[in-house]
XYZ file of C-alpha atoms in Angstrom:
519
model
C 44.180 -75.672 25.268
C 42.292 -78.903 25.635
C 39.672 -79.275 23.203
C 36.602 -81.602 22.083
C 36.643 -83.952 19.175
C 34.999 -81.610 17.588
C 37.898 -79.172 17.627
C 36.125 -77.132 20.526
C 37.854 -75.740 23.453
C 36.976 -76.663 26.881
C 36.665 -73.786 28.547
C 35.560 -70.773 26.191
C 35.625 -67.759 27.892
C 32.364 -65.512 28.807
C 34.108 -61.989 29.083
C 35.381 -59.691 25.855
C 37.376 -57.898 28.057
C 40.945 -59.391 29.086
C 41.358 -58.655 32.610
C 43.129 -59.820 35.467
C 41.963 -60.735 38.832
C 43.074 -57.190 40.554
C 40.647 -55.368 38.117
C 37.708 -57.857 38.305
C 37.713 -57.201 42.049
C 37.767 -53.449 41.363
C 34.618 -53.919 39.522
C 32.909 -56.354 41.896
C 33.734 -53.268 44.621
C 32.353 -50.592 42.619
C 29.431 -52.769 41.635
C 28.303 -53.439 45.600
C 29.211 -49.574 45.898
C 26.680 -48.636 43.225
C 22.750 -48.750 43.363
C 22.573 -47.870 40.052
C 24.999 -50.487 38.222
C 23.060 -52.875 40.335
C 19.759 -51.704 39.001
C 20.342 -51.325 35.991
C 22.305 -55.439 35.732
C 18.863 -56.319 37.275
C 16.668 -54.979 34.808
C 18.963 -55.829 31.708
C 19.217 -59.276 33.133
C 15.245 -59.866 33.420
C 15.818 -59.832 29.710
C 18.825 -61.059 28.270
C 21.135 -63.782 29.018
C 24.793 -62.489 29.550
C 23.700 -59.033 30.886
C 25.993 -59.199 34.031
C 28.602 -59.930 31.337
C 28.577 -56.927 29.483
C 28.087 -54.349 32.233
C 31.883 -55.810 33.584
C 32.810 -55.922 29.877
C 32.079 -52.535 29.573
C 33.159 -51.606 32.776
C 36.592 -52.817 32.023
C 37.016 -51.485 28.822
C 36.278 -48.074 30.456
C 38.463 -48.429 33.267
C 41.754 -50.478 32.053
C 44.371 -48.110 30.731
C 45.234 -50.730 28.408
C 41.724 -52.232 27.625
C 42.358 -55.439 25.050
C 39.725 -57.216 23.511
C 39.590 -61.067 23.406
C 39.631 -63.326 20.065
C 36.263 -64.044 19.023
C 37.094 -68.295 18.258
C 38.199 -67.756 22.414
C 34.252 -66.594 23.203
C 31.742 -68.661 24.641
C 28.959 -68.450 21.618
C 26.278 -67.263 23.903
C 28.597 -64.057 24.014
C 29.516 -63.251 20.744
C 26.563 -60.509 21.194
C 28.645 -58.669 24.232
C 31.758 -59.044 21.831
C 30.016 -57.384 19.204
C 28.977 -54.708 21.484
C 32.187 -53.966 23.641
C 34.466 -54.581 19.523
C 31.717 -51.543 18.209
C 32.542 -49.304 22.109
C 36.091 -49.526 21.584
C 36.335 -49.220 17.920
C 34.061 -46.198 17.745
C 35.736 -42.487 17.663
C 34.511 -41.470 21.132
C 35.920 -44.463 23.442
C 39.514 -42.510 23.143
C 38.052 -39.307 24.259
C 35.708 -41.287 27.173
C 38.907 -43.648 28.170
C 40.889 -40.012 28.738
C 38.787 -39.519 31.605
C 37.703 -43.121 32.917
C 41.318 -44.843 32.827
C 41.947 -46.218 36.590
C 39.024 -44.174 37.607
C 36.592 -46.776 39.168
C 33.680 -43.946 39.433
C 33.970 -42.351 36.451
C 34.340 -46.340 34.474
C 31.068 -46.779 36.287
C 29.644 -43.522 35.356
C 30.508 -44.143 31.558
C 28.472 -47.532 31.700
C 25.437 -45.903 33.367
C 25.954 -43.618 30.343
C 25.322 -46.251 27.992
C 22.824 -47.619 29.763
C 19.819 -46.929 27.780
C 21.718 -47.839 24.209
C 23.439 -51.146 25.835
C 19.362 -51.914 26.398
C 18.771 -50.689 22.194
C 21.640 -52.826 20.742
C 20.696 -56.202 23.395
C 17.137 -55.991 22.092
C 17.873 -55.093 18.263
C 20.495 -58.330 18.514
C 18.047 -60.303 20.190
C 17.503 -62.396 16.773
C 21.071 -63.118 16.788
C 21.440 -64.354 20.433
C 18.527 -66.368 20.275
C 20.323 -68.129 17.065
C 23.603 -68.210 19.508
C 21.568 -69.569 22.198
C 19.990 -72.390 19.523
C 23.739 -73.292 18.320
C 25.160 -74.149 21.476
C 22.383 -76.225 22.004
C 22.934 -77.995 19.132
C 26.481 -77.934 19.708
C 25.596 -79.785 22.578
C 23.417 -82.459 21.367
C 25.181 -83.434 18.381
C 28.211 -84.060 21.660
C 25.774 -86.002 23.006
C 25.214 -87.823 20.253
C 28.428 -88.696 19.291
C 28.937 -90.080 22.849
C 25.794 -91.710 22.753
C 27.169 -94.779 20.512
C 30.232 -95.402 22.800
C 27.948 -95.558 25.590
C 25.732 -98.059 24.394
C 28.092 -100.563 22.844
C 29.488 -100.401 26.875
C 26.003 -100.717 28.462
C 25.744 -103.759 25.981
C 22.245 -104.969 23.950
C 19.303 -104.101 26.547
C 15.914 -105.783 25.246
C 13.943 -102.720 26.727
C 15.685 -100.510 24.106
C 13.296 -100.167 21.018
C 11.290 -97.349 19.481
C 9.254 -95.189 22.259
C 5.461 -95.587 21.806
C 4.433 -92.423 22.535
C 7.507 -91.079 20.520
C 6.630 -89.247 16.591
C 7.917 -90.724 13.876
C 11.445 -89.188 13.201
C 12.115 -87.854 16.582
C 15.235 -89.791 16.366
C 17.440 -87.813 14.794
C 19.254 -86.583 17.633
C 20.701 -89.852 18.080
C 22.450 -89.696 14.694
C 25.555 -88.729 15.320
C 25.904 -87.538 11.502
C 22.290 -85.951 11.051
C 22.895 -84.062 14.850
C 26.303 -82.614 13.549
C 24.789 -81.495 10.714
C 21.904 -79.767 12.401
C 24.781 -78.165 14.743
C 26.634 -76.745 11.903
C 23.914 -75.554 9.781
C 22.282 -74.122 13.392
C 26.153 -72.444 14.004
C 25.906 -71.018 10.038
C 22.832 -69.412 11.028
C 24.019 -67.702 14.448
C 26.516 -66.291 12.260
C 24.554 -64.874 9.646
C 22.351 -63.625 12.151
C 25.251 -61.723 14.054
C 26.645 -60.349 10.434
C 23.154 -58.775 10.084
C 23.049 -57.130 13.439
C 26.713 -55.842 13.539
C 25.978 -52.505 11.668
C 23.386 -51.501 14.150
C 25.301 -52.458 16.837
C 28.196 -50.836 15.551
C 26.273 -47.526 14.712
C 24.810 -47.222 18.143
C 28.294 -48.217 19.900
C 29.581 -45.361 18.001
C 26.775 -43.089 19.270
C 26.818 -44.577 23.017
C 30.476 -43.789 23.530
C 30.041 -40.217 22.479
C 27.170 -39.717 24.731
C 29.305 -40.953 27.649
C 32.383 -39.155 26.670
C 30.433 -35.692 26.922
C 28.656 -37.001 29.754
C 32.686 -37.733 31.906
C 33.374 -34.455 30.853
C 30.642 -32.442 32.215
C 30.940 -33.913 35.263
C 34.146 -33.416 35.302
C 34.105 -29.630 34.439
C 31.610 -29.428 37.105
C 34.194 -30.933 39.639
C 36.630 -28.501 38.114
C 34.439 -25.655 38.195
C 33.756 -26.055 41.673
C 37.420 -26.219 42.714
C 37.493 -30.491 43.092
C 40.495 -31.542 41.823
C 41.347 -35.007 40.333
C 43.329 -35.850 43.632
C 40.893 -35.258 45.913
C 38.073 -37.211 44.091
C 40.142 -40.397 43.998
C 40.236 -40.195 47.154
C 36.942 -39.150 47.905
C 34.752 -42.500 49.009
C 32.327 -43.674 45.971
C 28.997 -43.283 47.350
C 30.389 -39.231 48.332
C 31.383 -38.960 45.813
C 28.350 -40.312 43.970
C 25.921 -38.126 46.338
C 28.495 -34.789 45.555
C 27.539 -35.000 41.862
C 24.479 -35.746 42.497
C 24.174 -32.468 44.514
C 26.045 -30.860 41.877
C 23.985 -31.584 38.559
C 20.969 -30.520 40.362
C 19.325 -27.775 41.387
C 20.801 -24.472 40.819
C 24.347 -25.511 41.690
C 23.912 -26.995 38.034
C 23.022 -23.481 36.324
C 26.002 -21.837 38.034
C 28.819 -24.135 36.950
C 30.260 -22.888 33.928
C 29.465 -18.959 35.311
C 31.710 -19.719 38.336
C 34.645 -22.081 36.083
C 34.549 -18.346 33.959
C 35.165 -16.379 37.157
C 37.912 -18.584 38.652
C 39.421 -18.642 35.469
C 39.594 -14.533 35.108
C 40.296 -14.307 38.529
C 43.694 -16.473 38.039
C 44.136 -14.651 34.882
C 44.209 -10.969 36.767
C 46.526 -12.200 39.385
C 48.609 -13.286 36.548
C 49.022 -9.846 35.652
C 50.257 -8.615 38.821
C 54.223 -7.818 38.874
C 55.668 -9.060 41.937
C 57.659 -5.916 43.959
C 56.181 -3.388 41.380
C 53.766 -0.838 42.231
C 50.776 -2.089 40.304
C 49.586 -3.565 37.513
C 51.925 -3.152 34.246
C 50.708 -1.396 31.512
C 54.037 -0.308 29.484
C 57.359 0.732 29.284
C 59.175 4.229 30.813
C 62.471 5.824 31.297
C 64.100 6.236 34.825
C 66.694 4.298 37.320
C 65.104 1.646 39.397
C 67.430 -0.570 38.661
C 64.219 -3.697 40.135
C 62.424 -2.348 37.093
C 64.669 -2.872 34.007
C 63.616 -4.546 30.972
C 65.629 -7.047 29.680
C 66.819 -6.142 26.397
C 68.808 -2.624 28.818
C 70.114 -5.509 31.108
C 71.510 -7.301 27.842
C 73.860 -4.180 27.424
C 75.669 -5.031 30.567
C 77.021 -8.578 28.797
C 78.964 -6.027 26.123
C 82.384 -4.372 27.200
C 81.664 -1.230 24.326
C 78.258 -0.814 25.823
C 78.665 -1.115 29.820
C 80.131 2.617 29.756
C 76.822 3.469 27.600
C 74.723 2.028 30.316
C 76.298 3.489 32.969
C 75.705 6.840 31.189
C 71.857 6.457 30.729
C 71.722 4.834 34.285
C 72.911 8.328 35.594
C 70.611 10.459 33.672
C 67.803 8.518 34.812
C 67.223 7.201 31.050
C 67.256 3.350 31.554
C 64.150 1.725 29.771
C 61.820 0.438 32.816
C 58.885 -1.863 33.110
C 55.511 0.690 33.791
C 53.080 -0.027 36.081
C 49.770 1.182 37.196
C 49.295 3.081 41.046
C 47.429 -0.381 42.326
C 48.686 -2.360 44.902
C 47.728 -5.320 46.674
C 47.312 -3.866 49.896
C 45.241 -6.097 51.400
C 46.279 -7.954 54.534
C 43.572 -8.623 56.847
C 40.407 -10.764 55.625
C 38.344 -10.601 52.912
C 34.743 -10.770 53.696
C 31.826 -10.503 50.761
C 28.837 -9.724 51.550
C 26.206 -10.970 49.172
C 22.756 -10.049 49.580
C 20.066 -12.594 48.802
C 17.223 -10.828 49.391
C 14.157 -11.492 47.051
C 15.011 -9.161 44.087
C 18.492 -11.028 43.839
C 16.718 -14.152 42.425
C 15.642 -12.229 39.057
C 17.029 -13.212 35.950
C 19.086 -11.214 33.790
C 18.703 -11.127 29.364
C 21.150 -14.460 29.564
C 19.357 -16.517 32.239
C 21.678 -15.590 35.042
C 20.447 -14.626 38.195
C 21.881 -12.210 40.141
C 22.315 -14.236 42.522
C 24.380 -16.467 40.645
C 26.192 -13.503 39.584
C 27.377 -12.742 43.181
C 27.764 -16.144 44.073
C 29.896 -17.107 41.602
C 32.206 -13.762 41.986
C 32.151 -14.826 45.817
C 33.559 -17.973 45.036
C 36.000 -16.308 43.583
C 37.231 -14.129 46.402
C 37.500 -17.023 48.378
C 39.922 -18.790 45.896
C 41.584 -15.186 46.073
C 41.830 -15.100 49.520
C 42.954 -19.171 49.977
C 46.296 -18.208 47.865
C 47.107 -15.232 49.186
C 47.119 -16.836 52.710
C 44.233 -14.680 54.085
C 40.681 -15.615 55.482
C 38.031 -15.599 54.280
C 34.420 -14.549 55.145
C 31.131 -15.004 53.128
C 27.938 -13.008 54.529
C 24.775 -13.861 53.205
C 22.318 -11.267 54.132
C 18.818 -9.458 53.257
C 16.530 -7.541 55.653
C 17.860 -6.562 59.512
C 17.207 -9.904 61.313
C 18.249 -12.047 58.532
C 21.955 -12.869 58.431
C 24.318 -15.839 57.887
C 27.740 -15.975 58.114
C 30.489 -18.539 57.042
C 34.181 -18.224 58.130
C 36.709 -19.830 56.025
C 40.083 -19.480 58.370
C 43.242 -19.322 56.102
C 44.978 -22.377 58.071
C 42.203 -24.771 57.479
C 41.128 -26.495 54.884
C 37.905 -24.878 53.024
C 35.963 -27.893 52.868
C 33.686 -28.570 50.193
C 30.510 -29.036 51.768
C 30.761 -25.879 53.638
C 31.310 -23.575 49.949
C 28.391 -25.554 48.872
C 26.119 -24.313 51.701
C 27.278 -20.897 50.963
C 26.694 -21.512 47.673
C 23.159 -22.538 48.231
C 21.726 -20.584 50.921
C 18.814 -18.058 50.153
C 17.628 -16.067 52.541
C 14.689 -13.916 50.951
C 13.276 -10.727 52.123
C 14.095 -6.999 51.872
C 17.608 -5.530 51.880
C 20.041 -3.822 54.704
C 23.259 -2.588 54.399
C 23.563 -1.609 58.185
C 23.424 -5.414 59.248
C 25.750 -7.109 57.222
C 28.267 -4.250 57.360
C 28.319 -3.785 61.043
C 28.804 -7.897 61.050
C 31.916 -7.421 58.558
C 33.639 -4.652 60.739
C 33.694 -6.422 64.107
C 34.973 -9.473 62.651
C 38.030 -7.352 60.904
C 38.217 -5.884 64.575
C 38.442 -9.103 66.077
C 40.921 -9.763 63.996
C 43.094 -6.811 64.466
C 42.841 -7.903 68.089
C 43.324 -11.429 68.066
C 46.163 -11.279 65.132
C 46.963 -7.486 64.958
C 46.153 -8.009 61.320
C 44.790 -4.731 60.056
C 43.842 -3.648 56.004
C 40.772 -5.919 55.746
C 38.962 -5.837 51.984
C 35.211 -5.707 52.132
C 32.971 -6.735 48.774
C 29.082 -5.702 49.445
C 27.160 -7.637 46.534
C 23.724 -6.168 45.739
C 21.079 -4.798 43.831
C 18.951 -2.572 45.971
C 19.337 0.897 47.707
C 18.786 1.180 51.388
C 18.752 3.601 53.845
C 21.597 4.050 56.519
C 21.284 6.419 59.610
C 23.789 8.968 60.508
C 25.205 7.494 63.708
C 25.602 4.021 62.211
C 27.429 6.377 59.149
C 29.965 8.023 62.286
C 30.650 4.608 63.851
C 31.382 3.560 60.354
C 33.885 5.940 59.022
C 35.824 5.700 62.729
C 36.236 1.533 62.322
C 37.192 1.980 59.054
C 39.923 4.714 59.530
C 41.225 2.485 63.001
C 41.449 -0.380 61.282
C 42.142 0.650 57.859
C 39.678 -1.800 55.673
C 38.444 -1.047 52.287
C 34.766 -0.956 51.204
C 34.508 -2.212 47.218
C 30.961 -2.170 45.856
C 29.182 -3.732 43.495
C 26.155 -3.458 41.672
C 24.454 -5.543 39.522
C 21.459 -6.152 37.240
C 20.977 -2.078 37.402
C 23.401 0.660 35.973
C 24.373 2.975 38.554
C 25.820 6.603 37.383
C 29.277 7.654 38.989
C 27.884 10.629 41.064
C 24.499 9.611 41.774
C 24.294 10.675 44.848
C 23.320 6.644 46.652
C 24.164 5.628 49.325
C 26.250 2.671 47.885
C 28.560 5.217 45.973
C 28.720 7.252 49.426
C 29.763 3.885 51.120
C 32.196 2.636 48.739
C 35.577 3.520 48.060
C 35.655 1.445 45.035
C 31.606 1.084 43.213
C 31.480 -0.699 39.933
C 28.103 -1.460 38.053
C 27.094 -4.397 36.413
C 24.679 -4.902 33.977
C 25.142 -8.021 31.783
C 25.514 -10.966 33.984
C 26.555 -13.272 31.532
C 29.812 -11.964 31.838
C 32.188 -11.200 34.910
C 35.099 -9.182 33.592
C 33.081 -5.748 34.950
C 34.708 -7.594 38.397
C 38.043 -8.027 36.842
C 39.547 -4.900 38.690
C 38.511 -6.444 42.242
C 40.972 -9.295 41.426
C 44.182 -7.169 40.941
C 43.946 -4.857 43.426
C 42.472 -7.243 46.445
């Protein structure tokens, strides 16, 4: 590298962060892309030299898989600050855990430096001594340059009679024109930057530490909340920044916020009860028994076969019907039409449970669930959203299309207040399974009804009822919640349901548990 007579380099570099040109466009993209990197550059900038700097600095340590810092003799000295900084983010025990989640991920990099927002403002102002020293060294730096040119110049321009001591100049304003004295002013101005950096470094360094952390938890709730609302990593790489920007957004806030980590629980049983089930047995295994279904042999009896003295012994027990056979519970998945739920949101549904949980939230989030069932088992799906007679909405979810994400959010977030009927929703549910016994000739469709309240139901509505359900064969499961409900009560829920489970505590959802094994 070229350098001064001083020993300086030419060009000293302004970023921390080695990058090439491929990744400094990425953040020049994201930065257009995003109103807040922009707003917060502008109001970091109205106060501190090199602001711009840092945000890419810190963008790019975020978002490089390999992130590598730059030598601090290679740094422009009016940037030693951002080096400082971005040395004290990537040193500190958090950046690993934030970097897990913001490697090659433009939005999330940019997320992690809006993040640190706030405590890149803190460490900027409490170095603020030690740039302004910076800032005083280079221009030191520079005169004492100037002043070592300065004799060269003169000796070219030759003696000029008008040269001679400034009137209005004070006596020993000179100096600069030293060569020796200016040198010495730079170095003793470049001692003091340093010192001045030395003393901030362990404040920047603590609150590096404490901004990564921040931003790491901060990636990873968002993420969960992606996650918890079925978004995989996939689809938000390819989801557009400013959607996705405006889908978290919609996601933090509101009550979509409260019900994140209720429905992640719920998806999470739900997968674990279909884990249970035993493909071509007759429900849900529970143990071991003796017989000869020869689909249903453990493997330790099937071992016996590999041994020539114990084949005959097999043979013997196979024929008395005393082979050692995988048990199973009498439930089967037979479900083959749609699954509809039928939530009601009618006023009472918005109270909160001991835990915070609505009930709402509660059925929502056990909805959600159905519909994940329903998506891998290759059936549709149907969410009905009801409350009194005239107040109904209804969102089909066809098992050859794609769900869509902003459609399960309106789902998710419709409320539609009032009082509570079961005739509405339920006459809805049946003639969509009809329709699709005669559109499809799909029959054994699985209806949830979701509520809290008891309502009337006439007795020719009751006779219709009972005749769908034995022509097409559909299920009825109830449940309950925020209210215990006593097998033989005598409601008209339990006379409804074939299936009616109660629910009490809504912070948790394995009283639902069964619905997922046996739908």
């Amino acid at each position: 590298m070229v350098g001064t007579p001083g020993g300086r380099p030419d060009a000293l570099a302004s970023a921390a962060v080695i990058a090439d040109r491929f990744d400094r466009i990425t953040w020049r993209d994201t930065y257009e892309q995003s109103a807040g990197l922009r707003e917060l550059a502008g109001e970091l900038g109205a106060r501190h030299d090199g602001a711009a700097d840092l945000l890419t600095d810190v963008f790019l340590a975020a978002y490089n898989v390999r992130p590598k810092l730059r030598a601090g003799v290679e740094m422009d000295p009016t940037r030693l600050v951002n080096h400082e900084i971005v040395a004290g983010l990537l040193e500190s025990p958090g950046f690993a855990e934030l970097h897990r989640e913001t490697a090659g991920d433009p939005y999330a990099a940019a997320m992690a430096v809006l993040a640190q927002g706030a405590a890149l403002r803190g460490m900027l102002e409490g170095a603020r001594e030690a740039q302004g020293r910076a800032e005083q060294a280079e221009r030191a730096r520079q005169n004492a340059e100037d002043a070592a040119q300065a004799p060269a110049a003169d000796e070219a321009a030759g003696p000029d009679e008008s040269d001679g001591p400034d009137e209005g100049a004070e006596p020993g304003a000179a100096p600069e024109r030293d060569p020796g004295a200016a040198r010495r002013a730079a170095e003793a101005a470049r001692e003091a930057a340093a010192q001045a950096l030395a003393a901030a470094s362990p404040g920047v360094r603590a609150a590096a530490r404490a901004a990564s952390a921040r931003a790491a938890r901060a990636v990873r709730e968002e993420a969960a909340l992606m996650r918890a609302w079925g978004v995989g990593a996939g689809e938000l790489e390819r989801m557009p920044f400013e959607r996705r920007a405006r889908l978290a957004e919609r996601l933090r806030t509101g009550r979509l916020a409260q019900w994140a980590e209720l429905i992640g629980r719920f998806r999470q049983m739900a997968a674990g009860e279909r884990a249970r089930k035993v493909e071509k047995a007759a429900g849900e295994l529970i143990g071991v028994t003796l017989g000869d279904d020869l689909s249903r042999v453990i493997p330790s009896e099937l071992a016996n076969l590999g041994l020539p003295g114990l084949r005959a012994v097999f043979a013997a027990r196979y024929a008395a019907g005393e082979l050692m056979l995988y048990d199973s519970r009498g439930e089967r998945n037979t479900g083959r039409g749609a699954i509809i739920a039928c939530v009601d949101t009618s006023h009472s549904m918005y109270v909160a449970g001991p835990g915070g949980v609505t009930r709402e939230a509660w059925s929502k989030a056990c909805a959600l669930a159905l519909l994940d069932q329903a998506r891998r088992a290759g059936r549709d799906f149907v969410g009905i959203l009801f409350s009194s007679a005239d107040r109904l909405r209804v969102f089909r979810f066809p098992a050859g299309e794609p769900a869509g994400l902003d459609r399960t959010l309106d789902f998710a977030e419709s409320f539609l207040g009032g009082g509570t009927s079961y005739q509405a929703p339920l006459t809805r549910a049946g003639g969509l399974l009809e329709e699709e016994f005669n559109d499809a000739a799909r029959s054994r469709g699985d209806i949830v009804l979701i509520t809290d309240d008891e309502c009337g139901v006439t007795e020719e509505w009751t006779r219709g009822w009972n005749e769908a359900k034995q022509r097409l064969g559909f299920r009825l499961f109830g449940v309950a919640v925020g209210a215990p409900r006593a097998a033989g009560s005598g409601s008209v829920l339990e006379a409804l349901c074939d299936n009616l489970r109660s629910i009490e505590d809504l912070t948790e959802v394995q009283g639902a548990a069964d619905l997922f094994r046996v739908i």
